[in-house]
Amino acid sequence: MLSSILSGLSIGSVLLLVALGLTVIYGSMGIINMAHGELVMLGAYVTVFSERFLRLPFLLCLPLAFGVTAGLGLLIERVVVRRLYGRLLDTLLATWGIGIILQQVIRLSFGPELQNVSVPGFLTGEYRIGEVSLQAYRLAIFLVALALFAIALLILYRTDFGTQLRAVTQNPQISACNGINVNQIRSYTFALGSGLAGVAGVMVSGFNAVSPTMGTNYVVDSFIVVVVGGVSSLVGTVASSALLGSVNSVVAWMSNDVLAKVVLLGLAIAVIRFFPKGLFTIQSR
Amino acid sequence: MLELEKVDSFYGNSHILHQVSFAIPSGSFTAVVGRNGMGKTMLLKTIMGLTDRVRGSLLLNTHPLTPLPTHCRAKAGLAYVPQGREIISQFTVKENILMGCYARLDGKKKMPELALELFPYLKDNLNRRAGLLSGGQQQQLAIARALAAKPAVLLLDEPTEGIQPNIVEQIEQAITRLNQDFGLTIVLVEQNIAFARRAAQQFIMLNNGAIAAKGSIHELSDELVHRYMAV
């Protein structure tokens, strides 16, 4: 039981890692970024690239991937998303298209086969707590997820950029009337969300095979996390990834993985049925 | 000096302002009056650059405003207190006021002492969530936020509409003082003719998106009011 809770936390932290960037973009800009999974994939390929050509230490790939995907996010916002504000379905299709392009670019340049990334020695061991074993890498994912969450909170609630972003989220027109450059804030937000996806990709590459289509699996789960948690709440994202991760692993421990997935989806549907705005919403009048 | 010269303004496909021209001298108090739906709010939105398309020329101290996006107009010295306040309800009172500072050219985060003096309730409740304030308090907050930008021109859209009488008086006094004691240029959209006559020096009467009459406030006769504002 204890081990299944630990594994639930570890599944939850992967969910959180991937969902964080999605929450930032969806929650504050109302944009469903269908290319999010591909940005995660790109982050993973930054690790592959660095291992092959740059020989950078694994941990240095985190900031590198952040830079690459954030830059790409900035470009995507400036060139495509900016022209489609207020047109939900169009942004959905456009970002999906961008996702497909990214997949193909990677497939053409790295090949369609699975890639493996080797993680440094200090992340491969196992710790034993009583009779439960805990993989060092799972612990690292957990810590990185928490650190990113803390950084995201800090950016949103303790910086000028964050204050402006929260103002723009609530009322873009009046924010502009108060001297806030709404377009610039939105670009940076999209870049931030994309960068977080890239970091998630690096961490994911350490325990799962890297392939051009890997993003799709992650992005579906993270959408469920974001919707269950409440779209504009970072705390909700954390709570719902922990909840969904634990439910998943407890059910998987009692029966099997397939049933766990079914229960997960059922739970998500039930939550949305009774709390259409998610579990954590900000009340305002 | 805020000058509009033959301004046409559009919102989507509707043509909402027709050939509007006027000049507002620095330090003056102008009341914009007219029935509902005649374009008063749209006039302010046009000045802030919140409509979709504009023809004609808008000048602030001889600098053209037309090419500037809204946030640059705020930095150029225009502050706007919209109808319905539109404060950020999740922010505290203090955060809402400081939000006005993003329009300051020096970028400093300073509370406007003047606004806190005019509205003591805000001073005593700086850490309260703005969404919990009453309508009148939110209106005071919206004015304080506009003042935090140290604007040259203050645009106010029906600041006393739907607000309890004791606060109405406080707000009217504050607006009058801002103009008389501190020389702030004020453009006030107002339905309350009595207040407009007390406070303003000149008026603009809008009818169907065009100027029906304008001039010194003494020329705002009962006959004009009856013709363009009686329902």
XYZ file of C-alpha atoms in Angstrom:
516
model
C 0.000 0.000 0.000
C 2.730 2.441 1.004
C 4.627 1.668 -2.140
C 1.555 2.277 -4.245
C 1.046 5.659 -2.586
C 4.672 6.505 -3.313
C 4.236 5.456 -6.880
C 1.044 7.514 -6.979
C 2.984 10.561 -5.851
C 5.565 9.861 -8.484
C 2.919 9.540 -11.235
C 1.348 12.671 -9.822
C 4.584 14.597 -10.002
C 5.024 13.701 -13.680
C 1.457 14.861 -14.292
C 2.157 18.083 -12.436
C 5.386 18.620 -14.330
C 3.639 18.385 -17.703
C 0.441 20.141 -16.630
C 2.113 23.185 -15.104
C 2.909 24.889 -18.392
C -0.533 24.024 -19.690
C -2.202 25.627 -16.655
C -0.164 28.790 -17.015
C -1.219 29.191 -20.653
C -4.780 27.896 -20.433
C -5.568 29.517 -17.104
C -4.328 32.962 -17.940
C -4.862 33.255 -21.673
C -7.792 30.883 -22.233
C -5.840 29.221 -24.991
C -5.787 25.465 -25.388
C -2.314 24.780 -26.657
C -2.543 21.497 -28.563
C 1.178 21.689 -29.309
C 1.991 21.410 -25.605
C 2.748 17.688 -25.875
C 5.111 18.354 -28.758
C 6.917 21.010 -26.718
C 7.404 18.358 -24.029
C 8.724 16.031 -26.737
C 11.042 18.766 -27.965
C 12.418 19.192 -24.451
C 13.166 15.468 -24.410
C 14.961 15.747 -27.751
C 17.045 18.625 -26.409
C 18.395 16.042 -23.958
C 19.028 13.568 -26.787
C 20.750 16.261 -28.835
C 22.865 17.392 -25.928
C 23.927 13.833 -25.151
C 24.965 13.191 -28.744
C 26.602 16.452 -29.698
C 27.122 18.793 -26.777
C 27.890 16.306 -23.999
C 26.405 18.640 -21.433
C 25.679 17.316 -17.956
C 22.105 16.063 -17.672
C 20.997 18.739 -15.217
C 22.241 21.527 -17.500
C 19.724 20.283 -20.062
C 16.946 21.681 -17.861
C 17.755 25.357 -18.459
C 18.801 24.615 -22.050
C 15.466 22.958 -22.829
C 13.650 25.788 -21.099
C 15.423 28.287 -23.328
C 14.798 26.381 -26.551
C 11.096 25.713 -25.973
C 10.417 29.130 -24.455
C 11.983 30.752 -27.512
C 9.898 28.572 -29.783
C 6.803 29.395 -27.717
C 7.502 33.102 -28.130
C 7.739 32.583 -31.889
C 4.516 30.529 -32.021
C 2.656 33.228 -30.098
C 3.972 36.082 -32.231
C 3.378 34.364 -35.561
C 0.192 32.353 -35.031
C -1.604 32.532 -31.682
C -1.640 36.342 -31.451
C -3.821 36.567 -34.543
C -6.392 34.166 -33.126
C -7.305 35.587 -29.708
C -10.944 35.028 -28.829
C -11.287 32.283 -31.441
C -11.009 29.142 -29.354
C -11.591 26.567 -32.093
C -9.178 28.271 -34.468
C -6.376 28.335 -31.888
C -7.102 24.682 -31.156
C -6.671 23.730 -34.805
C -3.711 26.023 -35.404
C -1.729 24.785 -32.401
C -2.583 21.197 -33.305
C -1.124 21.882 -36.744
C 2.001 23.325 -35.170
C 2.247 20.159 -33.071
C 2.147 17.991 -36.207
C 4.807 20.122 -37.878
C 7.067 19.800 -34.836
C 6.569 16.019 -34.797
C 7.543 15.716 -38.440
C 10.535 18.008 -38.137
C 11.862 15.853 -35.316
C 11.042 12.636 -37.186
C 12.958 13.901 -40.228
C 15.977 15.057 -38.284
C 16.313 12.380 -35.576
C 14.493 9.479 -37.258
C 11.300 7.764 -36.130
C 12.993 5.272 -33.809
C 12.973 5.362 -30.020
C 15.851 7.184 -28.381
C 17.271 6.460 -25.001
C 18.824 8.962 -22.695
C 21.263 7.914 -20.037
C 20.904 9.607 -16.704
C 23.862 10.375 -14.463
C 24.898 7.869 -11.807
C 23.599 9.738 -8.801
C 20.090 9.594 -10.243
C 20.008 5.860 -11.003
C 20.246 4.347 -7.555
C 17.562 3.269 -5.129
C 16.853 4.289 -1.590
C 15.286 1.934 0.906
C 12.859 3.240 3.498
C 11.850 0.293 5.681
C 10.641 -2.325 3.221
C 9.826 0.108 0.431
C 12.322 1.016 -2.232
C 12.368 4.427 -3.786
C 14.120 5.094 -7.061
C 16.374 8.110 -6.963
C 15.097 9.294 -10.328
C 11.470 9.277 -9.155
C 12.551 11.382 -6.208
C 14.340 13.773 -8.561
C 11.185 14.171 -10.659
C 9.225 14.876 -7.519
C 11.700 17.534 -6.428
C 11.935 19.175 -9.840
C 8.129 19.277 -10.080
C 7.892 20.941 -6.685
C 10.688 23.376 -7.539
C 9.010 24.358 -10.811
C 5.722 24.806 -9.021
C 7.418 27.084 -6.490
C 9.100 29.064 -9.270
C 5.802 29.419 -11.146
C 4.068 30.653 -7.980
C 6.890 33.090 -7.349
C 6.717 34.455 -10.885
C 2.938 34.817 -10.782
C 2.561 36.317 -7.319
C 5.832 38.055 -6.503
C 6.965 39.724 -9.708
C 5.744 42.678 -11.715
C 5.258 40.421 -14.697
C 3.030 38.130 -12.630
C 0.928 41.001 -11.335
C 0.465 42.331 -14.848
C -0.393 38.849 -16.087
C -3.049 38.366 -13.410
C -4.495 41.768 -14.249
C -4.569 40.916 -17.971
C -6.232 37.578 -17.183
C -9.070 39.333 -15.376
C -9.550 42.299 -17.647
C -7.292 42.882 -20.656
C -8.963 46.140 -21.703
C -8.629 47.844 -18.369
C -5.081 46.525 -18.028
C -4.184 48.264 -21.276
C -5.833 51.440 -19.977
C -3.422 51.259 -17.054
C -0.360 51.149 -19.238
C 0.130 47.381 -19.394
C 1.343 46.103 -22.764
C -1.151 43.270 -23.070
C 0.364 41.683 -26.195
C 3.820 41.566 -24.675
C 2.530 40.021 -21.452
C 0.703 37.359 -23.455
C 3.811 36.542 -25.497
C 5.905 36.111 -22.387
C 3.212 33.986 -20.765
C 3.066 31.680 -23.739
C 6.859 31.485 -23.674
C 6.838 30.666 -19.953
C 4.286 27.882 -20.413
C 6.239 26.470 -23.343
C 9.493 26.630 -21.393
C 7.922 24.688 -18.527
C 6.871 22.042 -21.070
C 10.475 21.777 -22.236
C 11.759 21.218 -18.699
C 9.101 18.539 -18.210
C 10.374 16.888 -21.400
C 13.916 16.640 -20.048
C 12.736 14.949 -16.856
C 10.424 12.589 -18.755
C 13.242 11.568 -21.112
C 15.124 10.085 -18.168
C 12.642 7.284 -17.468
C 10.704 6.745 -20.677
C 11.784 6.163 -24.250
C 11.902 9.311 -26.353
C 10.015 9.284 -29.643
C 8.427 11.889 -31.929
C 4.903 10.919 -30.835
C 5.561 10.699 -27.107
C 3.896 14.064 -26.409
C 0.367 12.918 -27.159
C 0.152 10.557 -24.181
C 1.301 13.156 -21.720
C -0.828 15.956 -22.989
C -4.130 14.078 -22.667
C -3.447 13.243 -19.033
C -2.375 16.784 -18.269
C -5.507 18.230 -19.803
C -7.513 16.060 -17.446
C -5.402 17.323 -14.559
C -5.903 20.955 -15.545
C -9.657 20.630 -16.006
C -10.172 18.705 -12.756
C -8.038 21.174 -10.814
C -9.746 24.268 -12.132
C -8.309 26.089 -15.090
C -6.896 29.162 -13.430
C -5.543 27.675 -10.255
C -1.952 26.514 -9.811
C -2.793 25.040 -6.414
C -5.668 23.164 -8.041
C -3.245 21.696 -10.570
C -1.024 20.389 -7.778
C -3.940 18.941 -5.840
C -5.503 17.305 -8.843
C -2.232 15.775 -10.058
C -1.670 14.321 -6.594
C -5.256 13.078 -6.470
C -5.311 11.579 -9.952
C -1.825 10.113 -9.534
C -2.769 8.377 -6.297
C -6.101 7.114 -7.592
C -4.341 5.768 -10.650
C -1.697 3.875 -8.725
C -3.977 2.588 -5.946
C -6.450 1.164 -8.468
C -3.581 -0.224 -10.517
C -2.230 -1.903 -7.356
C -5.644 -3.425 -6.525
C -6.424 -4.600 -10.043
C -4.599 -3.480 -13.185
C -3.448 -0.519 -15.258
C -6.334 -0.565 -17.713
C -8.939 -0.404 -14.964
C -6.927 2.395 -13.328
C -7.206 4.434 -16.515
C -10.953 3.790 -16.669
C -11.415 4.877 -13.058
C -9.306 7.974 -13.722
C -11.419 9.053 -16.675
C -14.621 8.250 -14.761
C -13.432 10.379 -11.877
C -12.597 13.256 -14.184
C -16.058 13.089 -15.765
C -17.709 12.990 -12.335
C -15.722 16.001 -11.122
C -16.577 18.019 -14.214
C -20.246 17.003 -13.894
C -20.521 18.305 -10.337
C -17.842 21.024 -10.355
C -17.872 22.327 -13.920
C -15.169 24.849 -13.118
C -12.904 22.310 -11.458
C -12.192 21.602 -7.818
C -10.326 24.818 -7.111
C -11.879 27.969 -8.457
C -11.461 31.517 -7.363
C -14.718 33.035 -6.239
C -15.266 36.603 -7.272
C -18.135 38.896 -7.936
C -4.881 70.296 -24.702
C -6.868 67.352 -26.022
C -8.072 67.940 -29.559
C -10.352 65.858 -31.725
C -10.688 66.828 -35.377
C -13.382 65.223 -37.529
C -13.194 61.921 -35.701
C -15.214 58.954 -36.940
C -15.128 55.813 -34.864
C -16.264 52.272 -35.580
C -17.090 49.278 -33.442
C -17.250 46.206 -35.637
C -19.466 47.280 -38.515
C -21.293 50.019 -36.667
C -20.310 53.598 -37.213
C -20.594 55.058 -33.716
C -19.074 58.549 -33.862
C -19.639 60.937 -36.756
C -17.278 63.821 -37.483
C -16.679 64.722 -33.848
C -14.485 67.793 -33.340
C -13.683 69.672 -30.151
C -10.800 70.991 -28.100
C -10.347 70.554 -24.370
C -7.859 73.040 -22.875
C -5.462 71.843 -20.169
C -6.832 72.299 -16.687
C -10.432 72.574 -17.838
C -13.491 70.571 -16.792
C -15.687 69.304 -19.603
C -19.005 67.511 -19.179
C -20.151 65.158 -21.931
C -23.927 64.862 -21.807
C -26.687 63.230 -23.832
C -29.176 60.386 -23.697
C -28.153 56.767 -23.232
C -26.818 55.147 -26.375
C -25.827 58.417 -28.035
C -22.095 57.674 -27.992
C -20.820 59.193 -24.750
C -19.049 56.049 -23.555
C -17.813 55.373 -27.084
C -16.297 58.853 -27.178
C -14.142 58.018 -24.144
C -13.318 54.585 -25.544
C -12.299 56.196 -28.823
C -9.965 58.557 -26.974
C -8.422 55.537 -25.156
C -8.113 53.550 -28.394
C -10.554 50.844 -27.371
C -12.730 50.946 -30.490
C -11.939 48.944 -33.596
C -11.230 51.658 -36.133
C -10.863 55.436 -36.100
C -10.666 58.103 -38.805
C -9.696 61.697 -38.199
C -7.128 63.118 -35.833
C -6.717 62.928 -32.073
C -4.035 65.103 -30.519
C -2.808 65.320 -26.939
C -0.631 68.423 -26.510
C -0.127 68.393 -30.297
C 1.153 64.775 -30.285
C -1.022 62.485 -32.450
C -2.678 59.698 -30.454
C -4.120 57.741 -33.367
C -1.070 55.541 -34.037
C -0.644 54.685 -30.348
C -2.070 51.472 -28.845
C -4.081 51.837 -25.641
C -1.229 51.207 -23.199
C 0.884 53.929 -24.811
C -2.010 56.383 -24.589
C -2.157 55.630 -20.860
C 1.557 56.413 -20.650
C 1.030 59.590 -22.656
C -1.079 60.908 -19.783
C -4.647 59.702 -20.325
C -6.336 57.959 -17.401
C -9.713 56.309 -17.765
C -12.286 55.439 -15.115
C -14.764 53.243 -16.978
C -18.443 52.796 -16.376
C -18.945 49.890 -13.990
C -15.570 50.573 -12.337
C -13.850 47.440 -13.677
C -11.521 47.090 -10.764
C -9.627 43.798 -10.493
C -11.754 41.986 -7.927
C -9.110 39.414 -6.954
C -6.525 42.082 -6.177
C -6.394 43.909 -2.880
C -7.222 47.594 -2.710
C -3.517 48.372 -2.625
C -2.692 46.152 -5.607
C -5.491 47.777 -7.594
C -4.189 51.255 -6.879
C -0.584 50.316 -7.671
C -1.764 48.852 -10.972
C -2.254 52.447 -12.101
C 1.508 52.952 -11.719
C 2.236 50.847 -14.807
C 1.184 53.914 -16.767
C 3.742 56.117 -15.005
C 6.677 57.115 -17.141
C 9.172 56.802 -14.281
C 7.881 53.296 -13.523
C 7.862 53.964 -9.784
C 5.402 52.151 -7.535
C 4.038 54.949 -5.401
C 0.686 55.234 -3.680
C -1.025 58.484 -4.692
C -1.261 60.368 -1.386
C -3.891 62.657 -2.829
C -6.266 59.815 -3.638
C -5.884 58.332 -0.156
C -6.631 61.728 1.333
C -9.730 62.137 -0.831
C -10.980 58.641 -0.048
C -10.083 57.750 3.547
C -11.992 54.462 3.346
C -9.376 53.141 0.902
C -6.533 54.229 3.154
C -8.017 52.219 6.030
C -8.667 49.098 3.944
C -5.580 48.756 1.786
C -5.318 45.008 2.276
C -8.975 44.203 1.677
C -9.907 42.237 -1.453
C -11.364 44.729 -3.900
C -14.205 42.373 -4.841
C -15.575 42.741 -1.302
C -16.004 46.515 -1.589
C -19.374 48.139 -2.215
C -20.112 49.766 -5.561
C -19.324 53.228 -4.266
C -16.065 52.113 -2.686
C -15.074 50.370 -5.907
C -15.743 53.614 -7.749
C -13.431 55.454 -5.378
C -10.882 52.732 -5.941
C -11.132 53.113 -9.716
C -10.516 56.858 -9.379
C -7.572 56.257 -7.034
C -6.098 53.788 -9.540
C -6.388 56.372 -12.295
C -4.685 58.982 -10.099
C -1.776 56.634 -9.369
C -0.737 57.087 -12.998
C -0.211 60.841 -12.423
C -2.304 61.572 -15.484
C -2.635 64.825 -17.401
C -6.227 64.116 -18.395
C -8.785 62.136 -16.393
C -11.667 60.567 -18.327
C -14.603 59.572 -16.108
C -17.649 57.634 -17.275
C -20.726 58.215 -15.094
C -18.834 57.860 -11.826
C -21.909 58.354 -9.639
C -24.312 56.059 -11.445
C -26.022 53.569 -9.125
C -24.093 54.611 -6.037
C -25.458 55.363 -2.570
C -26.073 59.116 -2.005
C -23.506 59.762 0.737
C -20.696 58.403 -1.467
C -22.026 60.268 -4.514
C -21.396 63.515 -2.678
C -17.876 62.435 -1.674
C -17.039 61.495 -5.259
C -18.451 64.723 -6.682
C -16.420 66.764 -4.226
C -13.293 64.792 -5.030
C -13.696 65.300 -8.782
C -14.320 69.014 -8.313
C -11.259 69.358 -6.085
C -9.040 67.470 -8.492
C -9.870 70.034 -11.126
C -9.959 73.217 -9.037
C -7.167 72.600 -6.525
C -4.849 70.397 -8.528
C -5.479 71.593 -12.067
C -6.222 68.161 -13.490
C -7.982 68.233 -16.872
C -11.280 66.395 -16.506
C -13.633 64.946 -19.084
C -16.766 63.700 -17.355
C -19.571 61.721 -18.942
C -22.611 62.547 -16.827
C -26.396 62.181 -16.833
C -26.810 64.353 -13.779
C -27.193 67.823 -15.315
C -27.212 69.559 -11.935
C -23.740 68.226 -11.100
C -22.452 68.974 -14.602
C -23.622 72.589 -14.257
C -22.030 72.922 -10.814
C -18.656 71.483 -11.692
C -17.928 71.875 -15.395
C -16.747 74.854 -17.398
C -17.775 73.564 -20.794
C -20.095 70.908 -22.179
C -20.458 68.648 -25.189
C -23.934 67.375 -26.032
C -23.959 64.168 -28.083
C -26.884 63.004 -30.148
C -26.732 59.865 -32.334
C -22.943 59.833 -32.263
C -22.525 63.427 -33.394
C -22.103 66.687 -31.531
C -25.503 68.359 -31.162
C -24.228 71.331 -29.185
C -21.119 72.432 -27.351
C -19.795 75.477 -25.580
C -19.464 77.100 -22.191
C -21.523 75.413 -19.467
C -23.712 78.544 -19.150
C -24.967 77.854 -22.644
C -26.332 74.478 -21.556
C -29.893 75.786 -21.416
C -32.963 73.986 -20.144
C -34.230 74.110 -23.701
C -31.166 72.146 -24.960
C -31.465 69.665 -22.122
C -35.142 69.222 -22.855
C -34.596 68.751 -26.574
C -31.738 66.223 -26.360
C -32.193 64.547 -23.025
C -35.897 64.359 -22.157
C -37.108 60.819 -22.562
